[in-house]
Amino acid sequence: MIEFRGISKSFGGVVALREVSVSVRRGECHAFMGENGAGKSTLGKILAGIHRPDAGTVVIDGRAVRFASPRDALRAGIGMVPQELAFYPDLTVAENVCVGRYPRRAGFFLDRAAMDRRARTLLERIGSDIDPAARMRVLSTARQQLVQIASALGAGATILVFDEPTSSLSENESRRLRAVIADLKKKDVTILYISHRMEEVFELADRLSVLRDGALVLTTERGATTPDAIVRCMIGRALTASLAVAPTGAAGAELLRVVSLAPGGSAQPVSFTLRAGEILGVAGLVGSGRSELVRALFGLDARASGSVVVGGATLRPHSVRHAKRAGLALVPEDRRREGLALSLSCMHNFSVTSLHTLRRGGLLDRRRERARARAHFDALAIKAPSLDAPVEHLSGGNQQKVVLAKWLACAPRVLLVDEPTRGIDIGAKQAIHTLLSDLARQGLGIIIVSSELPELLALSHRVLVLREGAVVADVPTGAATQESLLRLMAGL
Amino acid sequence: MNIRMIPKKWAMQEGGLLAVIAILCLFLTFASDTIVVQGSAVNNFLRIDNIVPNVLTPVSWMAIMAIGVTCVIISGGIDISVGSIFGCSALSTVAVLQNLPSDASPWVALPLALAVSLGVGGACGMLNGLLIVGLRMHPFIVTLGTMSVLRGIALIAVEAKSLPSLGKALPAAFTSGCISAQMQTGPLAWARLQPVPLLILVFALVAAAVYLTRTPSGRELYAVGGNAEAARFSGLAVGWITARVYMLSGLSAGLAGMISAGYYGSANTATGEGYELAVIAAAVVGGASLSGGSGTALGAVLGALVIKLIENGIDILKSVDLGFVTVVVSKEYSKIIIGFAIIAAVAIDRFSETLKRR
């Protein structure tokens, strides 16, 4: 039996898990469900030794354990198949399966034959005929996943954690994987299945637990519940007061028209329009193509097709500079990787989008630059030790405001924001919400991508729901509830 | 006195380098022998005949190259082909100017020298930039390749291994009339300064400092080096910015090659061989971080001075008496000492970063 006892975990002030106590029986398939950010992945990662809990203990078969690393957890029989697969793309399948446990000859030389044999046996155990000599890189995602399962089993794992295993698989591949997992269960492997896909969970799981905002809200036998009850349980909360920013009044003229825009890699063209003063929410599960859509809109996707019309003028495809000149701005999903140069100063980060407008006689007008940065930082109440302090010293919320500020300095007409409040504290969150609705009131068109349905419902006039890269609904916020959106997102 | 009179960052980085330079000079002065020149006793290090021709003048072209390489490092790249570009530029300058009459007018000789050296350097740098951006290859690989290719071209093109060819010479207006001219009169005549290389260095330093801190395109280098992905998301033309900086590095190596050609009045196929390491070392000692996004022009110049002083010290010191033991210094140790000095400089820099963060 695996028992989580009072597990709490937070990341830089953001609570991911709050005193979660739940137990998983040996040999069962236990599904963990919840919205994006509910904490289900974190729980799985704690069991697999990737994270360490801030408080609470994990008890396996009566013994408290505390894993220092995934390697530690594997030694205790726990393997994980993460959402972002981790493997060595240029090694062979056999080398990946046996990594860290390479069979040797004469205590020193690599025994390739034994390695291939072992890989083949393990892969056969899960009903796969992947060639052990193939390079990992050339395999499909589904097959790479099978190799990871084989690798975990090879290391002696009797407990397997699957984190959203079907999120990047086709329907067929997903069905095959579910068959493999059902088979593993018969072979007495304990399975923790993290997912928000209702049908899979109801097919595979013996029991299921629902997490919400980091807390456990329900654990039940599969037979004792229904998909409807689970959806209600996943949402559960009422709209919090801080989010009740009233959507602004009537929208103005059409600002943005997206015609059959298809991000590279997805065949589903998307069309919609946005009016001045309107906030359009984009909802969808992880992997539904939300971020890909705004990136393609902003010209960042070199393989995208379709056209984007801003204020009557069609954008040159795949050109961020042209999109920017036409009045588009994108606050990206991952501010640390895509939004900021962390080692550079606040002011350098702020000015980077508007350097060309700060020219005076070919040189940078540094006084004006500083004054403008000061004004924008004050307007957004950004707390920074100084304009010259490295931006990495700022809190997440203030960093996010710097990214917003650097784009507002370009005076955009259409603002695209991708997960604007992920991982930031409640105060900054509220400030960003207020700012966004103020901007809309001033006539900007805003597109918000968010995993937080309450945020979308509170801010936007309309919500676009994406599933597997396609628009499945375009509904006015008044006609939508969290429940109806979640159903559309999950395809129930 | 209010400590804030000195900008904080300046005090940390360049101030530290100035201190290192001062300590090095003191050490070399005390450790070197007293020698007798023309009847009077002088310090072997601290004498005009050592400082000017062995440190100040040769540091000028090394520092100019270090400025160019610093720009590349700021943008998150690396350029190890500068030694070969330097060689090609020096050889091309001599090859062209040797055909002028030896009494050619400076109005012909100097613009021609500039045009040839900057043309060759800029073209080589542009080649680097185009290959790196066009083929999306790592700059280390590309410039490793061009380093070898350019050196090979020099070897093939110059059969005699050395220029000017037999019976030819560079016009005096370029060499003794300009680059290697010595101050004979004026209040500084005693210093026997050769001012032109130093003046070019000062010009390059000011130009680079203005470029890096006060122009939009200079600032874009820091943005790309700080986080290329964020720069792309911000709508910067990352490819063009990258290509541009390699051209800049080529231009500075070309200019440096011209100074060397004019100073020595000749160039050979080995000119500039191994310079890339000294130059990159100068840039790194000068505070440029190989992970990109930081570095200054003044730092590059001071870094070059540190490296040159160490080289000079190894040349002039025969033995160092440490009180309890006497260490014999011979030229063979120079690579070892410089290697350790680079590692120590960067280690100290990292250490002070860590301290600052606490």
PDB file of C-alpha atoms in Angstrom, chain B residues 152-333:
ATOM      1  CA  GLY B 152      45.218  27.964 -45.515  1.00  0.00           C
ATOM      2  CA  ILE B 153      44.365  30.655 -48.053  1.00  0.00           C
ATOM      3  CA  ALA B 154      47.162  32.815 -46.651  1.00  0.00           C
ATOM      4  CA  LEU B 155      49.628  29.927 -46.964  1.00  0.00           C
ATOM      5  CA  ILE B 156      48.710  29.283 -50.585  1.00  0.00           C
ATOM      6  CA  ALA B 157      48.486  32.908 -51.678  1.00  0.00           C
ATOM      7  CA  VAL B 158      51.836  33.937 -50.226  1.00  0.00           C
ATOM      8  CA  GLU B 159      54.401  31.544 -51.625  1.00  0.00           C
ATOM      9  CA  ALA B 160      57.363  33.333 -50.128  1.00  0.00           C
ATOM     10  CA  LYS B 161      55.765  32.923 -46.668  1.00  0.00           C
ATOM     11  CA  SER B 162      56.498  36.553 -45.972  1.00  0.00           C
ATOM     12  CA  LEU B 163      55.728  39.964 -47.432  1.00  0.00           C
ATOM     13  CA  PRO B 164      56.765  42.476 -48.734  1.00  0.00           C
ATOM     14  CA  SER B 165      58.336  40.577 -51.606  1.00  0.00           C
ATOM     15  CA  LEU B 166      62.042  40.782 -52.254  1.00  0.00           C
ATOM     16  CA  GLY B 167      63.099  44.255 -53.336  1.00  0.00           C
ATOM     17  CA  LYS B 168      59.830  45.892 -52.357  1.00  0.00           C
ATOM     18  CA  ALA B 169      58.920  47.883 -49.274  1.00  0.00           C
ATOM     19  CA  LEU B 170      55.935  49.561 -47.774  1.00  0.00           C
ATOM     20  CA  PRO B 171      55.583  53.301 -48.320  1.00  0.00           C
ATOM     21  CA  ALA B 172      57.103  55.277 -45.482  1.00  0.00           C
ATOM     22  CA  ALA B 173      53.922  57.312 -45.229  1.00  0.00           C
ATOM     23  CA  PHE B 174      52.230  54.161 -43.876  1.00  0.00           C
ATOM     24  CA  THR B 175      54.977  52.778 -41.627  1.00  0.00           C
ATOM     25  CA  SER B 176      57.511  55.144 -40.078  1.00  0.00           C
ATOM     26  CA  GLY B 177      55.493  58.152 -41.163  1.00  0.00           C
ATOM     27  CA  CYS B 178      52.351  57.000 -39.397  1.00  0.00           C
ATOM     28  CA  ILE B 179      51.831  53.759 -37.539  1.00  0.00           C
ATOM     29  CA  SER B 180      55.323  53.278 -36.144  1.00  0.00           C
ATOM     30  CA  ALA B 181      56.097  56.988 -35.948  1.00  0.00           C
ATOM     31  CA  GLN B 182      57.728  57.992 -32.711  1.00  0.00           C
ATOM     32  CA  MET B 183      57.265  61.252 -30.861  1.00  0.00           C
ATOM     33  CA  GLN B 184      60.486  63.149 -31.227  1.00  0.00           C
ATOM     34  CA  THR B 185      59.444  66.552 -29.967  1.00  0.00           C
ATOM     35  CA  GLY B 186      56.907  67.964 -27.607  1.00  0.00           C
ATOM     36  CA  PRO B 187      56.507  67.574 -23.853  1.00  0.00           C
ATOM     37  CA  LEU B 188      56.147  63.794 -24.099  1.00  0.00           C
ATOM     38  CA  ALA B 189      59.209  63.235 -26.252  1.00  0.00           C
ATOM     39  CA  TRP B 190      61.035  61.578 -23.337  1.00  0.00           C
ATOM     40  CA  ALA B 191      58.440  58.783 -23.392  1.00  0.00           C
ATOM     41  CA  ARG B 192      59.323  57.883 -26.971  1.00  0.00           C
ATOM     42  CA  LEU B 193      55.678  57.048 -27.466  1.00  0.00           C
ATOM     43  CA  GLN B 194      54.450  55.563 -30.692  1.00  0.00           C
ATOM     44  CA  PRO B 195      51.109  57.254 -30.504  1.00  0.00           C
ATOM     45  CA  VAL B 196      49.218  56.120 -33.594  1.00  0.00           C
ATOM     46  CA  PRO B 197      48.335  52.544 -32.542  1.00  0.00           C
ATOM     47  CA  LEU B 198      47.256  53.885 -29.154  1.00  0.00           C
ATOM     48  CA  LEU B 199      45.180  56.617 -30.742  1.00  0.00           C
ATOM     49  CA  ILE B 200      43.448  54.078 -32.975  1.00  0.00           C
ATOM     50  CA  LEU B 201      42.803  51.956 -29.891  1.00  0.00           C
ATOM     51  CA  VAL B 202      41.291  54.889 -28.008  1.00  0.00           C
ATOM     52  CA  PHE B 203      39.133  55.691 -31.016  1.00  0.00           C
ATOM     53  CA  ALA B 204      37.991  52.063 -31.268  1.00  0.00           C
ATOM     54  CA  LEU B 205      37.301  51.930 -27.536  1.00  0.00           C
ATOM     55  CA  VAL B 206      35.154  55.052 -27.565  1.00  0.00           C
ATOM     56  CA  ALA B 207      33.315  53.983 -30.694  1.00  0.00           C
ATOM     57  CA  ALA B 208      32.622  50.516 -29.266  1.00  0.00           C
ATOM     58  CA  ALA B 209      31.554  51.866 -25.883  1.00  0.00           C
ATOM     59  CA  VAL B 210      29.109  54.249 -27.531  1.00  0.00           C
ATOM     60  CA  TYR B 211      27.882  51.505 -29.825  1.00  0.00           C
ATOM     61  CA  LEU B 212      27.301  49.030 -27.029  1.00  0.00           C
ATOM     62  CA  THR B 213      25.664  51.331 -24.503  1.00  0.00           C
ATOM     63  CA  ARG B 214      24.081  54.113 -26.511  1.00  0.00           C
ATOM     64  CA  THR B 215      22.760  52.707 -29.748  1.00  0.00           C
ATOM     65  CA  PRO B 216      19.711  50.508 -30.280  1.00  0.00           C
ATOM     66  CA  SER B 217      21.686  47.977 -32.282  1.00  0.00           C
ATOM     67  CA  GLY B 218      24.327  47.688 -29.576  1.00  0.00           C
ATOM     68  CA  ARG B 219      21.675  47.053 -26.983  1.00  0.00           C
ATOM     69  CA  GLU B 220      20.131  44.399 -29.175  1.00  0.00           C
ATOM     70  CA  LEU B 221      23.347  42.396 -28.766  1.00  0.00           C
ATOM     71  CA  TYR B 222      22.782  42.168 -25.021  1.00  0.00           C
ATOM     72  CA  ALA B 223      19.154  41.181 -25.582  1.00  0.00           C
ATOM     73  CA  VAL B 224      20.063  38.376 -27.972  1.00  0.00           C
ATOM     74  CA  GLY B 225      22.876  37.177 -25.723  1.00  0.00           C
ATOM     75  CA  GLY B 226      20.730  37.402 -22.601  1.00  0.00           C
ATOM     76  CA  ASN B 227      17.966  35.232 -24.029  1.00  0.00           C
ATOM     77  CA  ALA B 228      17.755  34.649 -27.765  1.00  0.00           C
ATOM     78  CA  GLU B 229      14.298  33.100 -27.477  1.00  0.00           C
ATOM     79  CA  ALA B 230      12.913  36.101 -25.611  1.00  0.00           C
ATOM     80  CA  ALA B 231      14.530  38.360 -28.201  1.00  0.00           C
ATOM     81  CA  ARG B 232      12.732  36.461 -30.952  1.00  0.00           C
ATOM     82  CA  PHE B 233       9.464  36.748 -29.042  1.00  0.00           C
ATOM     83  CA  SER B 234      10.118  40.479 -28.755  1.00  0.00           C
ATOM     84  CA  GLY B 235      10.308  40.880 -32.500  1.00  0.00           C
ATOM     85  CA  LEU B 236      14.063  41.413 -32.813  1.00  0.00           C
ATOM     86  CA  ALA B 237      15.685  40.291 -36.060  1.00  0.00           C
ATOM     87  CA  VAL B 238      17.877  37.764 -34.259  1.00  0.00           C
ATOM     88  CA  GLY B 239      19.472  36.415 -37.449  1.00  0.00           C
ATOM     89  CA  TRP B 240      20.550  39.786 -38.767  1.00  0.00           C
ATOM     90  CA  ILE B 241      21.773  40.924 -35.352  1.00  0.00           C
ATOM     91  CA  THR B 242      23.896  37.783 -35.102  1.00  0.00           C
ATOM     92  CA  ALA B 243      25.327  38.098 -38.602  1.00  0.00           C
ATOM     93  CA  ARG B 244      26.162  41.736 -37.946  1.00  0.00           C
ATOM     94  CA  VAL B 245      28.194  41.068 -34.834  1.00  0.00           C
ATOM     95  CA  TYR B 246      30.481  38.610 -36.621  1.00  0.00           C
ATOM     96  CA  MET B 247      31.091  41.222 -39.276  1.00  0.00           C
ATOM     97  CA  LEU B 248      31.976  43.662 -36.541  1.00  0.00           C
ATOM     98  CA  SER B 249      34.448  41.198 -35.063  1.00  0.00           C
ATOM     99  CA  GLY B 250      35.949  40.680 -38.535  1.00  0.00           C
ATOM    100  CA  LEU B 251      36.283  44.433 -39.006  1.00  0.00           C
ATOM    101  CA  SER B 252      38.091  44.861 -35.717  1.00  0.00           C
ATOM    102  CA  ALA B 253      40.456  41.980 -36.501  1.00  0.00           C
ATOM    103  CA  GLY B 254      41.053  43.568 -39.918  1.00  0.00           C
ATOM    104  CA  LEU B 255      41.871  46.934 -38.359  1.00  0.00           C
ATOM    105  CA  ALA B 256      44.198  45.264 -35.874  1.00  0.00           C
ATOM    106  CA  GLY B 257      45.949  43.452 -38.735  1.00  0.00           C
ATOM    107  CA  MET B 258      46.561  46.748 -40.504  1.00  0.00           C
ATOM    108  CA  ILE B 259      48.180  48.268 -37.407  1.00  0.00           C
ATOM    109  CA  SER B 260      50.454  45.270 -37.016  1.00  0.00           C
ATOM    110  CA  ALA B 261      51.427  45.437 -40.711  1.00  0.00           C
ATOM    111  CA  GLY B 262      52.260  49.117 -40.477  1.00  0.00           C
ATOM    112  CA  TYR B 263      54.125  48.705 -37.207  1.00  0.00           C
ATOM    113  CA  TYR B 264      56.378  45.880 -38.344  1.00  0.00           C
ATOM    114  CA  GLY B 265      56.443  46.935 -42.001  1.00  0.00           C
ATOM    115  CA  SER B 266      55.863  43.322 -42.928  1.00  0.00           C
ATOM    116  CA  ALA B 267      53.632  40.330 -42.405  1.00  0.00           C
ATOM    117  CA  ASN B 268      54.053  36.611 -42.828  1.00  0.00           C
ATOM    118  CA  THR B 269      51.855  33.569 -43.078  1.00  0.00           C
ATOM    119  CA  ALA B 270      52.158  32.898 -39.362  1.00  0.00           C
ATOM    120  CA  THR B 271      51.083  36.413 -38.368  1.00  0.00           C
ATOM    121  CA  GLY B 272      48.310  36.187 -35.814  1.00  0.00           C
ATOM    122  CA  GLU B 273      48.619  32.467 -35.235  1.00  0.00           C
ATOM    123  CA  GLY B 274      47.396  31.647 -31.729  1.00  0.00           C
ATOM    124  CA  TYR B 275      46.104  35.181 -31.198  1.00  0.00           C
ATOM    125  CA  GLU B 276      42.537  33.943 -30.886  1.00  0.00           C
ATOM    126  CA  LEU B 277      43.289  32.393 -27.521  1.00  0.00           C
ATOM    127  CA  ALA B 278      44.942  35.494 -26.090  1.00  0.00           C
ATOM    128  CA  VAL B 279      42.088  37.619 -27.425  1.00  0.00           C
ATOM    129  CA  ILE B 280      39.311  35.432 -26.057  1.00  0.00           C
ATOM    130  CA  ALA B 281      41.200  35.287 -22.774  1.00  0.00           C
ATOM    131  CA  ALA B 282      41.356  39.087 -22.755  1.00  0.00           C
ATOM    132  CA  ALA B 283      37.610  39.314 -23.367  1.00  0.00           C
ATOM    133  CA  VAL B 284      36.812  36.844 -20.617  1.00  0.00           C
ATOM    134  CA  VAL B 285      39.234  38.361 -18.120  1.00  0.00           C
ATOM    135  CA  GLY B 286      37.628  41.678 -19.060  1.00  0.00           C
ATOM    136  CA  GLY B 287      34.306  40.455 -17.741  1.00  0.00           C
ATOM    137  CA  ALA B 288      32.477  39.102 -20.799  1.00  0.00           C
ATOM    138  CA  SER B 289      30.474  36.058 -19.794  1.00  0.00           C
ATOM    139  CA  LEU B 290      30.564  33.177 -22.254  1.00  0.00           C
ATOM    140  CA  SER B 291      26.890  32.543 -21.550  1.00  0.00           C
ATOM    141  CA  GLY B 292      26.159  35.886 -23.200  1.00  0.00           C
ATOM    142  CA  GLY B 293      24.493  39.116 -22.201  1.00  0.00           C
ATOM    143  CA  SER B 294      27.363  40.778 -20.388  1.00  0.00           C
ATOM    144  CA  GLY B 295      30.638  42.485 -21.184  1.00  0.00           C
ATOM    145  CA  THR B 296      31.994  45.963 -21.886  1.00  0.00           C
ATOM    146  CA  ALA B 297      34.431  47.537 -24.331  1.00  0.00           C
ATOM    147  CA  LEU B 298      36.561  49.007 -21.549  1.00  0.00           C
ATOM    148  CA  GLY B 299      36.679  45.601 -19.872  1.00  0.00           C
ATOM    149  CA  ALA B 300      38.018  44.078 -23.084  1.00  0.00           C
ATOM    150  CA  VAL B 301      40.817  46.649 -23.262  1.00  0.00           C
ATOM    151  CA  LEU B 302      41.770  46.226 -19.611  1.00  0.00           C
ATOM    152  CA  GLY B 303      41.599  42.460 -19.992  1.00  0.00           C
ATOM    153  CA  ALA B 304      44.012  42.673 -22.921  1.00  0.00           C
ATOM    154  CA  LEU B 305      46.325  44.785 -20.805  1.00  0.00           C
ATOM    155  CA  VAL B 306      46.310  42.173 -18.036  1.00  0.00           C
ATOM    156  CA  ILE B 307      47.203  39.392 -20.473  1.00  0.00           C
ATOM    157  CA  LYS B 308      49.921  41.494 -22.097  1.00  0.00           C
ATOM    158  CA  LEU B 309      51.456  42.434 -18.738  1.00  0.00           C
ATOM    159  CA  ILE B 310      51.640  38.777 -17.757  1.00  0.00           C
ATOM    160  CA  GLU B 311      53.274  37.918 -21.086  1.00  0.00           C
ATOM    161  CA  ASN B 312      55.724  40.758 -20.639  1.00  0.00           C
ATOM    162  CA  GLY B 313      56.496  39.730 -17.086  1.00  0.00           C
ATOM    163  CA  ILE B 314      57.412  36.254 -18.200  1.00  0.00           C
ATOM    164  CA  ASP B 315      59.679  37.766 -20.846  1.00  0.00           C
ATOM    165  CA  ILE B 316      61.630  40.030 -18.558  1.00  0.00           C
ATOM    166  CA  LEU B 317      61.737  38.114 -15.276  1.00  0.00           C
ATOM    167  CA  LYS B 318      64.542  35.646 -14.917  1.00  0.00           C
ATOM    168  CA  SER B 319      63.834  34.581 -11.384  1.00  0.00           C
ATOM    169  CA  VAL B 320      61.506  35.623  -8.628  1.00  0.00           C
ATOM    170  CA  ASP B 321      62.793  35.627  -5.055  1.00  0.00           C
ATOM    171  CA  LEU B 322      59.881  34.766  -2.823  1.00  0.00           C
ATOM    172  CA  GLY B 323      62.017  35.028   0.333  1.00  0.00           C
ATOM    173  CA  PHE B 324      62.073  31.360   1.205  1.00  0.00           C
ATOM    174  CA  VAL B 325      62.480  30.022  -2.297  1.00  0.00           C
ATOM    175  CA  THR B 326      63.613  31.375  -5.620  1.00  0.00           C
ATOM    176  CA  VAL B 327      61.498  30.487  -8.603  1.00  0.00           C
ATOM    177  CA  VAL B 328      63.264  30.466 -11.923  1.00  0.00           C
ATOM    178  CA  VAL B 329      61.001  31.816 -14.633  1.00  0.00           C
ATOM    179  CA  SER B 330      61.691  30.894 -18.200  1.00  0.00           C
ATOM    180  CA  LYS B 331      59.714  31.599 -21.324  1.00  0.00           C
ATOM    181  CA  GLU B 332      58.638  27.993 -21.500  1.00  0.00           C
ATOM    182  CA  TYR B 333      56.333  28.619 -18.564  1.00  0.00           C
TER     183      TYR B 333
END
